[in-house]
Amino acid sequence: MKNLHLLTAIDAARLLANRTVSAEVMVRSCLEQIEEKESSIGAWTYLEPAQALASAKALDRMPIQGPLHGLAIGVKDLLDTVDMPTSYG
């Protein structure tokens, strides 16, 4: 499925919930867009594609856990997380 990065969160969540699209495919689409645009935008202070893909694959193997299951998001570095640096940028 092309242009997944253009979907609204509601539409993406719907596709993920009915398993029309896997979380892995959704994350790969997002990562492709980041790779294409990041050099000119410079939005990411930390990005670990392998970690994002591993998380997506794990979500694809489990039952749907809620309405946001598998939805790719970016976390602003103002929020403390256990597995990402917080730089308060």
PDB file of N, CA and C in Angstrom:
ATOM      1  N   MET A   1       0.853  -1.170   0.000  1.00  0.00           N
ATOM      2  CA  MET A   1       0.000   0.000   0.000  1.00  0.00           C
ATOM      3  C   MET A   1       0.900   1.235   0.000  1.00  0.00           C
ATOM      4  N   LYS A   2       0.667   2.133  -0.908  1.00  0.00           N
ATOM      5  CA  LYS A   2       1.492   3.326  -1.044  1.00  0.00           C
ATOM      6  C   LYS A   2       0.960   4.475  -0.191  1.00  0.00           C
ATOM      7  N   ASN A   3       1.847   5.410   0.081  1.00  0.00           N
ATOM      8  CA  ASN A   3       1.488   6.670   0.744  1.00  0.00           C
ATOM      9  C   ASN A   3       0.861   6.498   2.123  1.00  0.00           C
ATOM     10  N   LEU A   4       1.300   5.504   2.858  1.00  0.00           N
ATOM     11  CA  LEU A   4       0.769   5.327   4.211  1.00  0.00           C
ATOM     12  C   LEU A   4       1.077   6.533   5.087  1.00  0.00           C
ATOM     13  N   HIS A   5       2.151   7.223   4.801  1.00  0.00           N
ATOM     14  CA  HIS A   5       2.527   8.393   5.592  1.00  0.00           C
ATOM     15  C   HIS A   5       1.530   9.545   5.433  1.00  0.00           C
ATOM     16  N   LEU A   6       0.670   9.471   4.442  1.00  0.00           N
ATOM     17  CA  LEU A   6      -0.326  10.523   4.219  1.00  0.00           C
ATOM     18  C   LEU A   6      -1.638  10.276   4.963  1.00  0.00           C
ATOM     19  N   LEU A   7      -1.782   9.114   5.574  1.00  0.00           N
ATOM     20  CA  LEU A   7      -3.014   8.780   6.290  1.00  0.00           C
ATOM     21  C   LEU A   7      -3.152   9.593   7.570  1.00  0.00           C
ATOM     22  N   THR A   8      -4.372   9.866   7.935  1.00  0.00           N
ATOM     23  CA  THR A   8      -4.619  10.435   9.261  1.00  0.00           C
ATOM     24  C   THR A   8      -4.378   9.328  10.286  1.00  0.00           C
ATOM     25  N   ALA A   9      -4.200   9.706  11.545  1.00  0.00           N
ATOM     26  CA  ALA A   9      -4.010   8.715  12.601  1.00  0.00           C
ATOM     27  C   ALA A   9      -5.235   7.801  12.702  1.00  0.00           C
ATOM     28  N   ILE A  10      -6.416   8.355  12.519  1.00  0.00           N
ATOM     29  CA  ILE A  10      -7.642   7.549  12.592  1.00  0.00           C
ATOM     30  C   ILE A  10      -7.669   6.504  11.469  1.00  0.00           C
ATOM     31  N   ASP A  11      -7.345   6.925  10.257  1.00  0.00           N
ATOM     32  CA  ASP A  11      -7.350   5.985   9.136  1.00  0.00           C
ATOM     33  C   ASP A  11      -6.257   4.926   9.289  1.00  0.00           C
ATOM     34  N   ALA A  12      -5.082   5.343   9.735  1.00  0.00           N
ATOM     35  CA  ALA A  12      -3.993   4.391   9.946  1.00  0.00           C
ATOM     36  C   ALA A  12      -4.372   3.388  11.031  1.00  0.00           C
ATOM     37  N   ALA A  13      -4.940   3.871  12.126  1.00  0.00           N
ATOM     38  CA  ALA A  13      -5.345   2.987  13.221  1.00  0.00           C
ATOM     39  C   ALA A  13      -6.406   1.992  12.760  1.00  0.00           C
ATOM     40  N   ARG A  14      -7.292   2.433  11.911  1.00  0.00           N
ATOM     41  CA  ARG A  14      -8.335   1.543  11.387  1.00  0.00           C
ATOM     42  C   ARG A  14      -7.705   0.415  10.560  1.00  0.00           C
ATOM     43  N   LEU A  15      -6.755   0.757   9.694  1.00  0.00           N
ATOM     44  CA  LEU A  15      -6.077  -0.259   8.881  1.00  0.00           C
ATOM     45  C   LEU A  15      -5.289  -1.234   9.751  1.00  0.00           C
ATOM     46  N   LEU A  16      -4.662  -0.712  10.795  1.00  0.00           N
ATOM     47  CA  LEU A  16      -3.915  -1.568  11.713  1.00  0.00           C
ATOM     48  C   LEU A  16      -4.858  -2.474  12.504  1.00  0.00           C
ATOM     49  N   ALA A  17      -5.984  -1.939  12.937  1.00  0.00           N
ATOM     50  CA  ALA A  17      -6.930  -2.706  13.755  1.00  0.00           C
ATOM     51  C   ALA A  17      -7.540  -3.869  13.000  1.00  0.00           C
ATOM     52  N   ASN A  18      -7.795  -3.672  11.705  1.00  0.00           N
ATOM     53  CA  ASN A  18      -8.372  -4.792  10.945  1.00  0.00           C
ATOM     54  C   ASN A  18      -7.309  -5.591  10.206  1.00  0.00           C
ATOM     55  N   ARG A  19      -6.040  -5.285  10.510  1.00  0.00           N
ATOM     56  CA  ARG A  19      -4.877  -6.016   9.976  1.00  0.00           C
ATOM     57  C   ARG A  19      -4.760  -5.917   8.456  1.00  0.00           C
ATOM     58  N   THR A  20      -5.319  -4.861   7.877  1.00  0.00           N
ATOM     59  CA  THR A  20      -5.133  -4.595   6.452  1.00  0.00           C
ATOM     60  C   THR A  20      -3.679  -4.224   6.194  1.00  0.00           C
ATOM     61  N   VAL A  21      -3.077  -3.549   7.162  1.00  0.00           N
ATOM     62  CA  VAL A  21      -1.671  -3.155   7.109  1.00  0.00           C
ATOM     63  C   VAL A  21      -1.038  -3.582   8.429  1.00  0.00           C
ATOM     64  N   SER A  22       0.171  -4.101   8.356  1.00  0.00           N
ATOM     65  CA  SER A  22       0.879  -4.485   9.577  1.00  0.00           C
ATOM     66  C   SER A  22       1.591  -3.274  10.173  1.00  0.00           C
ATOM     67  N   ALA A  23       1.889  -3.367  11.444  1.00  0.00           N
ATOM     68  CA  ALA A  23       2.653  -2.308  12.100  1.00  0.00           C
ATOM     69  C   ALA A  23       4.030  -2.181  11.458  1.00  0.00           C
ATOM     70  N   GLU A  24       4.608  -3.305  11.073  1.00  0.00           N
ATOM     71  CA  GLU A  24       5.921  -3.262  10.419  1.00  0.00           C
ATOM     72  C   GLU A  24       5.870  -2.475   9.114  1.00  0.00           C
ATOM     73  N   VAL A  25       4.867  -2.712   8.295  1.00  0.00           N
ATOM     74  CA  VAL A  25       4.730  -1.988   7.030  1.00  0.00           C
ATOM     75  C   VAL A  25       4.511  -0.503   7.306  1.00  0.00           C
ATOM     76  N   MET A  26       3.718  -0.182   8.312  1.00  0.00           N
ATOM     77  CA  MET A  26       3.459   1.212   8.659  1.00  0.00           C
ATOM     78  C   MET A  26       4.752   1.905   9.095  1.00  0.00           C
ATOM     79  N   VAL A  27       5.528   1.245   9.949  1.00  0.00           N
ATOM     80  CA  VAL A  27       6.783   1.820  10.424  1.00  0.00           C
ATOM     81  C   VAL A  27       7.774   1.977   9.277  1.00  0.00           C
ATOM     82  N   ARG A  28       7.863   0.975   8.412  1.00  0.00           N
ATOM     83  CA  ARG A  28       8.767   1.087   7.262  1.00  0.00           C
ATOM     84  C   ARG A  28       8.399   2.288   6.384  1.00  0.00           C
ATOM     85  N   SER A  29       7.124   2.530   6.195  1.00  0.00           N
ATOM     86  CA  SER A  29       6.685   3.678   5.415  1.00  0.00           C
ATOM     87  C   SER A  29       7.122   4.984   6.077  1.00  0.00           C
ATOM     88  N   CYS A  30       6.954   5.060   7.384  1.00  0.00           N
ATOM     89  CA  CYS A  30       7.377   6.261   8.114  1.00  0.00           C
ATOM     90  C   CYS A  30       8.886   6.444   8.030  1.00  0.00           C
ATOM     91  N   LEU A  31       9.633   5.366   8.215  1.00  0.00           N
ATOM     92  CA  LEU A  31      11.089   5.455   8.159  1.00  0.00           C
ATOM     93  C   LEU A  31      11.581   5.882   6.778  1.00  0.00           C
ATOM     94  N   GLU A  32      10.905   5.416   5.734  1.00  0.00           N
ATOM     95  CA  GLU A  32      11.270   5.839   4.377  1.00  0.00           C
ATOM     96  C   GLU A  32      11.095   7.344   4.208  1.00  0.00           C
ATOM     97  N   GLN A  33      10.013   7.887   4.730  1.00  0.00           N
ATOM     98  CA  GLN A  33       9.770   9.322   4.637  1.00  0.00           C
ATOM     99  C   GLN A  33      10.791  10.111   5.456  1.00  0.00           C
ATOM    100  N   ILE A  34      11.120   9.602   6.625  1.00  0.00           N
ATOM    101  CA  ILE A  34      12.129  10.270   7.450  1.00  0.00           C
ATOM    102  C   ILE A  34      13.462  10.285   6.725  1.00  0.00           C
ATOM    103  N   GLU A  35      13.842   9.154   6.162  1.00  0.00           N
ATOM    104  CA  GLU A  35      15.110   9.066   5.440  1.00  0.00           C
ATOM    105  C   GLU A  35      15.145  10.041   4.262  1.00  0.00           C
ATOM    106  N   GLU A  36      14.026  10.162   3.578  1.00  0.00           N
ATOM    107  CA  GLU A  36      13.948  11.040   2.416  1.00  0.00           C
ATOM    108  C   GLU A  36      14.012  12.518   2.798  1.00  0.00           C
ATOM    109  N   LYS A  37      13.414  12.898   3.914  1.00  0.00           N
ATOM    110  CA  LYS A  37      13.243  14.321   4.256  1.00  0.00           C
ATOM    111  C   LYS A  37      14.160  14.840   5.365  1.00  0.00           C
ATOM    112  N   GLU A  38      14.717  13.966   6.182  1.00  0.00           N
ATOM    113  CA  GLU A  38      15.412  14.399   7.397  1.00  0.00           C
ATOM    114  C   GLU A  38      16.607  15.312   7.127  1.00  0.00           C
ATOM    115  N   SER A  39      17.325  15.095   6.058  1.00  0.00           N
ATOM    116  CA  SER A  39      18.502  15.936   5.808  1.00  0.00           C
ATOM    117  C   SER A  39      18.127  17.403   5.601  1.00  0.00           C
ATOM    118  N   SER A  40      16.939  17.665   5.095  1.00  0.00           N
ATOM    119  CA  SER A  40      16.521  19.052   4.899  1.00  0.00           C
ATOM    120  C   SER A  40      15.678  19.589   6.059  1.00  0.00           C
ATOM    121  N   ILE A  41      15.070  18.706   6.839  1.00  0.00           N
ATOM    122  CA  ILE A  41      14.202  19.143   7.934  1.00  0.00           C
ATOM    123  C   ILE A  41      14.941  19.160   9.275  1.00  0.00           C
ATOM    124  N   GLY A  42      15.679  18.126   9.570  1.00  0.00           N
ATOM    125  CA  GLY A  42      16.422  18.047  10.831  1.00  0.00           C
ATOM    126  C   GLY A  42      15.540  17.969  12.063  1.00  0.00           C
ATOM    127  N   ALA A  43      14.501  17.153  12.016  1.00  0.00           N
ATOM    128  CA  ALA A  43      13.532  17.078  13.111  1.00  0.00           C
ATOM    129  C   ALA A  43      13.919  16.091  14.212  1.00  0.00           C
ATOM    130  N   TRP A  44      14.766  15.129  13.907  1.00  0.00           N
ATOM    131  CA  TRP A  44      15.028  14.038  14.852  1.00  0.00           C
ATOM    132  C   TRP A  44      16.360  14.229  15.572  1.00  0.00           C
ATOM    133  N   THR A  45      16.329  14.190  16.904  1.00  0.00           N
ATOM    134  CA  THR A  45      17.572  14.182  17.662  1.00  0.00           C
ATOM    135  C   THR A  45      17.993  12.752  17.954  1.00  0.00           C
ATOM    136  N   TYR A  46      17.036  11.837  17.941  1.00  0.00           N
ATOM    137  CA  TYR A  46      17.314  10.423  18.177  1.00  0.00           C
ATOM    138  C   TYR A  46      16.336   9.602  17.351  1.00  0.00           C
ATOM    139  N   LEU A  47      16.861   8.671  16.594  1.00  0.00           N
ATOM    140  CA  LEU A  47      16.018   7.772  15.812  1.00  0.00           C
ATOM    141  C   LEU A  47      16.742   6.445  15.705  1.00  0.00           C
ATOM    142  N   GLU A  48      16.082   5.389  16.097  1.00  0.00           N
ATOM    143  CA  GLU A  48      16.662   4.056  16.045  1.00  0.00           C
ATOM    144  C   GLU A  48      15.738   3.157  15.224  1.00  0.00           C
ATOM    145  N   PRO A  49      15.937   3.124  13.896  1.00  0.00           N
ATOM    146  CA  PRO A  49      15.057   2.336  13.026  1.00  0.00           C
ATOM    147  C   PRO A  49      14.945   0.865  13.424  1.00  0.00           C
ATOM    148  N   ALA A  50      16.043   0.253  13.811  1.00  0.00           N
ATOM    149  CA  ALA A  50      15.993  -1.166  14.185  1.00  0.00           C
ATOM    150  C   ALA A  50      15.088  -1.386  15.391  1.00  0.00           C
ATOM    151  N   GLN A  51      15.144  -0.482  16.354  1.00  0.00           N
ATOM    152  CA  GLN A  51      14.293  -0.570  17.538  1.00  0.00           C
ATOM    153  C   GLN A  51      12.819  -0.395  17.149  1.00  0.00           C
ATOM    154  N   ALA A  52      12.536   0.569  16.286  1.00  0.00           N
ATOM    155  CA  ALA A  52      11.158   0.803  15.844  1.00  0.00           C
ATOM    156  C   ALA A  52      10.609  -0.409  15.101  1.00  0.00           C
ATOM    157  N   LEU A  53      11.426  -0.995  14.237  1.00  0.00           N
ATOM    158  CA  LEU A  53      10.983  -2.175  13.476  1.00  0.00           C
ATOM    159  C   LEU A  53      10.790  -3.384  14.386  1.00  0.00           C
ATOM    160  N   ALA A  54      11.685  -3.565  15.343  1.00  0.00           N
ATOM    161  CA  ALA A  54      11.539  -4.685  16.280  1.00  0.00           C
ATOM    162  C   ALA A  54      10.254  -4.542  17.090  1.00  0.00           C
ATOM    163  N   SER A  55       9.959  -3.337  17.533  1.00  0.00           N
ATOM    164  CA  SER A  55       8.716  -3.104  18.287  1.00  0.00           C
ATOM    165  C   SER A  55       7.497  -3.375  17.416  1.00  0.00           C
ATOM    166  N   ALA A  56       7.539  -2.918  16.170  1.00  0.00           N
ATOM    167  CA  ALA A  56       6.417  -3.133  15.255  1.00  0.00           C
ATOM    168  C   ALA A  56       6.199  -4.620  15.001  1.00  0.00           C
ATOM    169  N   LYS A  57       7.276  -5.356  14.776  1.00  0.00           N
ATOM    170  CA  LYS A  57       7.156  -6.806  14.539  1.00  0.00           C
ATOM    171  C   LYS A  57       6.559  -7.512  15.756  1.00  0.00           C
ATOM    172  N   ALA A  58       6.978  -7.086  16.944  1.00  0.00           N
ATOM    173  CA  ALA A  58       6.423  -7.686  18.167  1.00  0.00           C
ATOM    174  C   ALA A  58       4.932  -7.396  18.278  1.00  0.00           C
ATOM    175  N   LEU A  59       4.521  -6.181  17.950  1.00  0.00           N
ATOM    176  CA  LEU A  59       3.096  -5.835  17.988  1.00  0.00           C
ATOM    177  C   LEU A  59       2.288  -6.638  16.984  1.00  0.00           C
ATOM    178  N   ASP A  60       2.887  -6.911  15.837  1.00  0.00           N
ATOM    179  CA  ASP A  60       2.188  -7.699  14.814  1.00  0.00           C
ATOM    180  C   ASP A  60       1.943  -9.139  15.258  1.00  0.00           C
ATOM    181  N   ARG A  61       2.751  -9.633  16.185  1.00  0.00           N
ATOM    182  CA  ARG A  61       2.608 -11.014  16.654  1.00  0.00           C
ATOM    183  C   ARG A  61       1.597 -11.158  17.790  1.00  0.00           C
ATOM    184  N   MET A  62       1.120 -10.049  18.320  1.00  0.00           N
ATOM    185  CA  MET A  62       0.204 -10.135  19.465  1.00  0.00           C
ATOM    186  C   MET A  62      -1.197  -9.670  19.089  1.00  0.00           C
ATOM    187  N   PRO A  63      -2.176 -10.019  19.891  1.00  0.00           N
ATOM    188  CA  PRO A  63      -3.535  -9.527  19.649  1.00  0.00           C
ATOM    189  C   PRO A  63      -3.581  -8.002  19.794  1.00  0.00           C
ATOM    190  N   ILE A  64      -4.536  -7.389  19.131  1.00  0.00           N
ATOM    191  CA  ILE A  64      -4.724  -5.941  19.226  1.00  0.00           C
ATOM    192  C   ILE A  64      -4.970  -5.574  20.688  1.00  0.00           C
ATOM    193  N   GLN A  65      -4.215  -4.601  21.203  1.00  0.00           N
ATOM    194  CA  GLN A  65      -4.281  -4.208  22.612  1.00  0.00           C
ATOM    195  C   GLN A  65      -5.115  -2.959  22.862  1.00  0.00           C
ATOM    196  N   GLY A  66      -5.543  -2.294  21.800  1.00  0.00           N
ATOM    197  CA  GLY A  66      -6.329  -1.073  21.971  1.00  0.00           C
ATOM    198  C   GLY A  66      -6.354  -0.290  20.676  1.00  0.00           C
ATOM    199  N   PRO A  67      -6.988   0.852  20.650  1.00  0.00           N
ATOM    200  CA  PRO A  67      -7.197   1.588  19.398  1.00  0.00           C
ATOM    201  C   PRO A  67      -5.929   2.175  18.778  1.00  0.00           C
ATOM    202  N   LEU A  68      -4.848   2.282  19.535  1.00  0.00           N
ATOM    203  CA  LEU A  68      -3.602   2.827  18.988  1.00  0.00           C
ATOM    204  C   LEU A  68      -2.558   1.748  18.726  1.00  0.00           C
ATOM    205  N   HIS A  69      -2.939   0.501  18.842  1.00  0.00           N
ATOM    206  CA  HIS A  69      -2.028  -0.630  18.670  1.00  0.00           C
ATOM    207  C   HIS A  69      -1.335  -0.576  17.306  1.00  0.00           C
ATOM    208  N   GLY A  70      -0.021  -0.445  17.310  1.00  0.00           N
ATOM    209  CA  GLY A  70       0.754  -0.447  16.077  1.00  0.00           C
ATOM    210  C   GLY A  70       0.927   0.902  15.415  1.00  0.00           C
ATOM    211  N   LEU A  71       0.274   1.918  15.923  1.00  0.00           N
ATOM    212  CA  LEU A  71       0.364   3.247  15.321  1.00  0.00           C
ATOM    213  C   LEU A  71       1.736   3.850  15.609  1.00  0.00           C
ATOM    214  N   ALA A  72       2.424   4.255  14.564  1.00  0.00           N
ATOM    215  CA  ALA A  72       3.757   4.842  14.717  1.00  0.00           C
ATOM    216  C   ALA A  72       3.631   6.289  15.190  1.00  0.00           C
ATOM    217  N   ILE A  73       4.428   6.629  16.200  1.00  0.00           N
ATOM    218  CA  ILE A  73       4.438   8.001  16.710  1.00  0.00           C
ATOM    219  C   ILE A  73       5.877   8.442  16.945  1.00  0.00           C
ATOM    220  N   GLY A  74       6.075   9.736  16.974  1.00  0.00           N
ATOM    221  CA  GLY A  74       7.347  10.296  17.393  1.00  0.00           C
ATOM    222  C   GLY A  74       7.165  10.873  18.781  1.00  0.00           C
ATOM    223  N   VAL A  75       8.172  10.749  19.628  1.00  0.00           N
ATOM    224  CA  VAL A  75       8.085  11.245  20.995  1.00  0.00           C
ATOM    225  C   VAL A  75       9.002  12.449  21.127  1.00  0.00           C
ATOM    226  N   LYS A  76       8.448  13.593  21.505  1.00  0.00           N
ATOM    227  CA  LYS A  76       9.234  14.797  21.714  1.00  0.00           C
ATOM    228  C   LYS A  76      10.234  14.553  22.827  1.00  0.00           C
ATOM    229  N   ASP A  77      11.439  15.029  22.653  1.00  0.00           N
ATOM    230  CA  ASP A  77      12.491  14.752  23.635  1.00  0.00           C
ATOM    231  C   ASP A  77      12.363  15.561  24.919  1.00  0.00           C
ATOM    232  N   LEU A  78      11.172  16.015  25.204  1.00  0.00           N
ATOM    233  CA  LEU A  78      10.869  16.643  26.495  1.00  0.00           C
ATOM    234  C   LEU A  78      10.256  15.638  27.464  1.00  0.00           C
ATOM    235  N   LEU A  79       9.927  14.466  26.944  1.00  0.00           N
ATOM    236  CA  LEU A  79       9.313  13.423  27.754  1.00  0.00           C
ATOM    237  C   LEU A  79      10.355  12.377  28.113  1.00  0.00           C
ATOM    238  N   ASP A  80      10.481  12.089  29.382  1.00  0.00           N
ATOM    239  CA  ASP A  80      11.415  11.061  29.806  1.00  0.00           C
ATOM    240  C   ASP A  80      10.903   9.690  29.394  1.00  0.00           C
ATOM    241  N   THR A  81      11.764   8.926  28.766  1.00  0.00           N
ATOM    242  CA  THR A  81      11.443   7.559  28.374  1.00  0.00           C
ATOM    243  C   THR A  81      12.563   6.648  28.843  1.00  0.00           C
ATOM    244  N   VAL A  82      12.244   5.394  29.037  1.00  0.00           N
ATOM    245  CA  VAL A  82      13.234   4.451  29.549  1.00  0.00           C
ATOM    246  C   VAL A  82      14.231   4.029  28.475  1.00  0.00           C
ATOM    247  N   ASP A  83      13.838   4.093  27.199  1.00  0.00           N
ATOM    248  CA  ASP A  83      14.691   3.530  26.158  1.00  0.00           C
ATOM    249  C   ASP A  83      15.189   4.544  25.121  1.00  0.00           C
ATOM    250  N   MET A  84      15.023   5.836  25.407  1.00  0.00           N
ATOM    251  CA  MET A  84      15.494   6.887  24.498  1.00  0.00           C
ATOM    252  C   MET A  84      16.082   8.037  25.323  1.00  0.00           C
ATOM    253  N   PRO A  85      17.077   8.725  24.769  1.00  0.00           N
ATOM    254  CA  PRO A  85      17.619   9.871  25.505  1.00  0.00           C
ATOM    255  C   PRO A  85      16.635  11.035  25.549  1.00  0.00           C
ATOM    256  N   THR A  86      16.700  11.802  26.605  1.00  0.00           N
ATOM    257  CA  THR A  86      15.873  12.999  26.761  1.00  0.00           C
ATOM    258  C   THR A  86      16.811  14.202  26.782  1.00  0.00           C
ATOM    259  N   SER A  87      16.742  15.040  25.742  1.00  0.00           N
ATOM    260  CA  SER A  87      17.685  16.163  25.656  1.00  0.00           C
ATOM    261  C   SER A  87      17.016  17.517  25.892  1.00  0.00           C
ATOM    262  N   TYR A  88      15.713  17.523  26.071  1.00  0.00           N
ATOM    263  CA  TYR A  88      14.961  18.742  26.337  1.00  0.00           C
ATOM    264  C   TYR A  88      15.201  19.810  25.268  1.00  0.00           C
ATOM    265  N   GLY A  89      15.317  19.334  24.025  1.00  0.00           N
ATOM    266  CA  GLY A  89      15.549  20.251  22.892  1.00  0.00           C
ATOM    267  C   GLY A  89      14.288  20.829  22.413  1.00  0.00           C
TER     268      GLY A  89
END
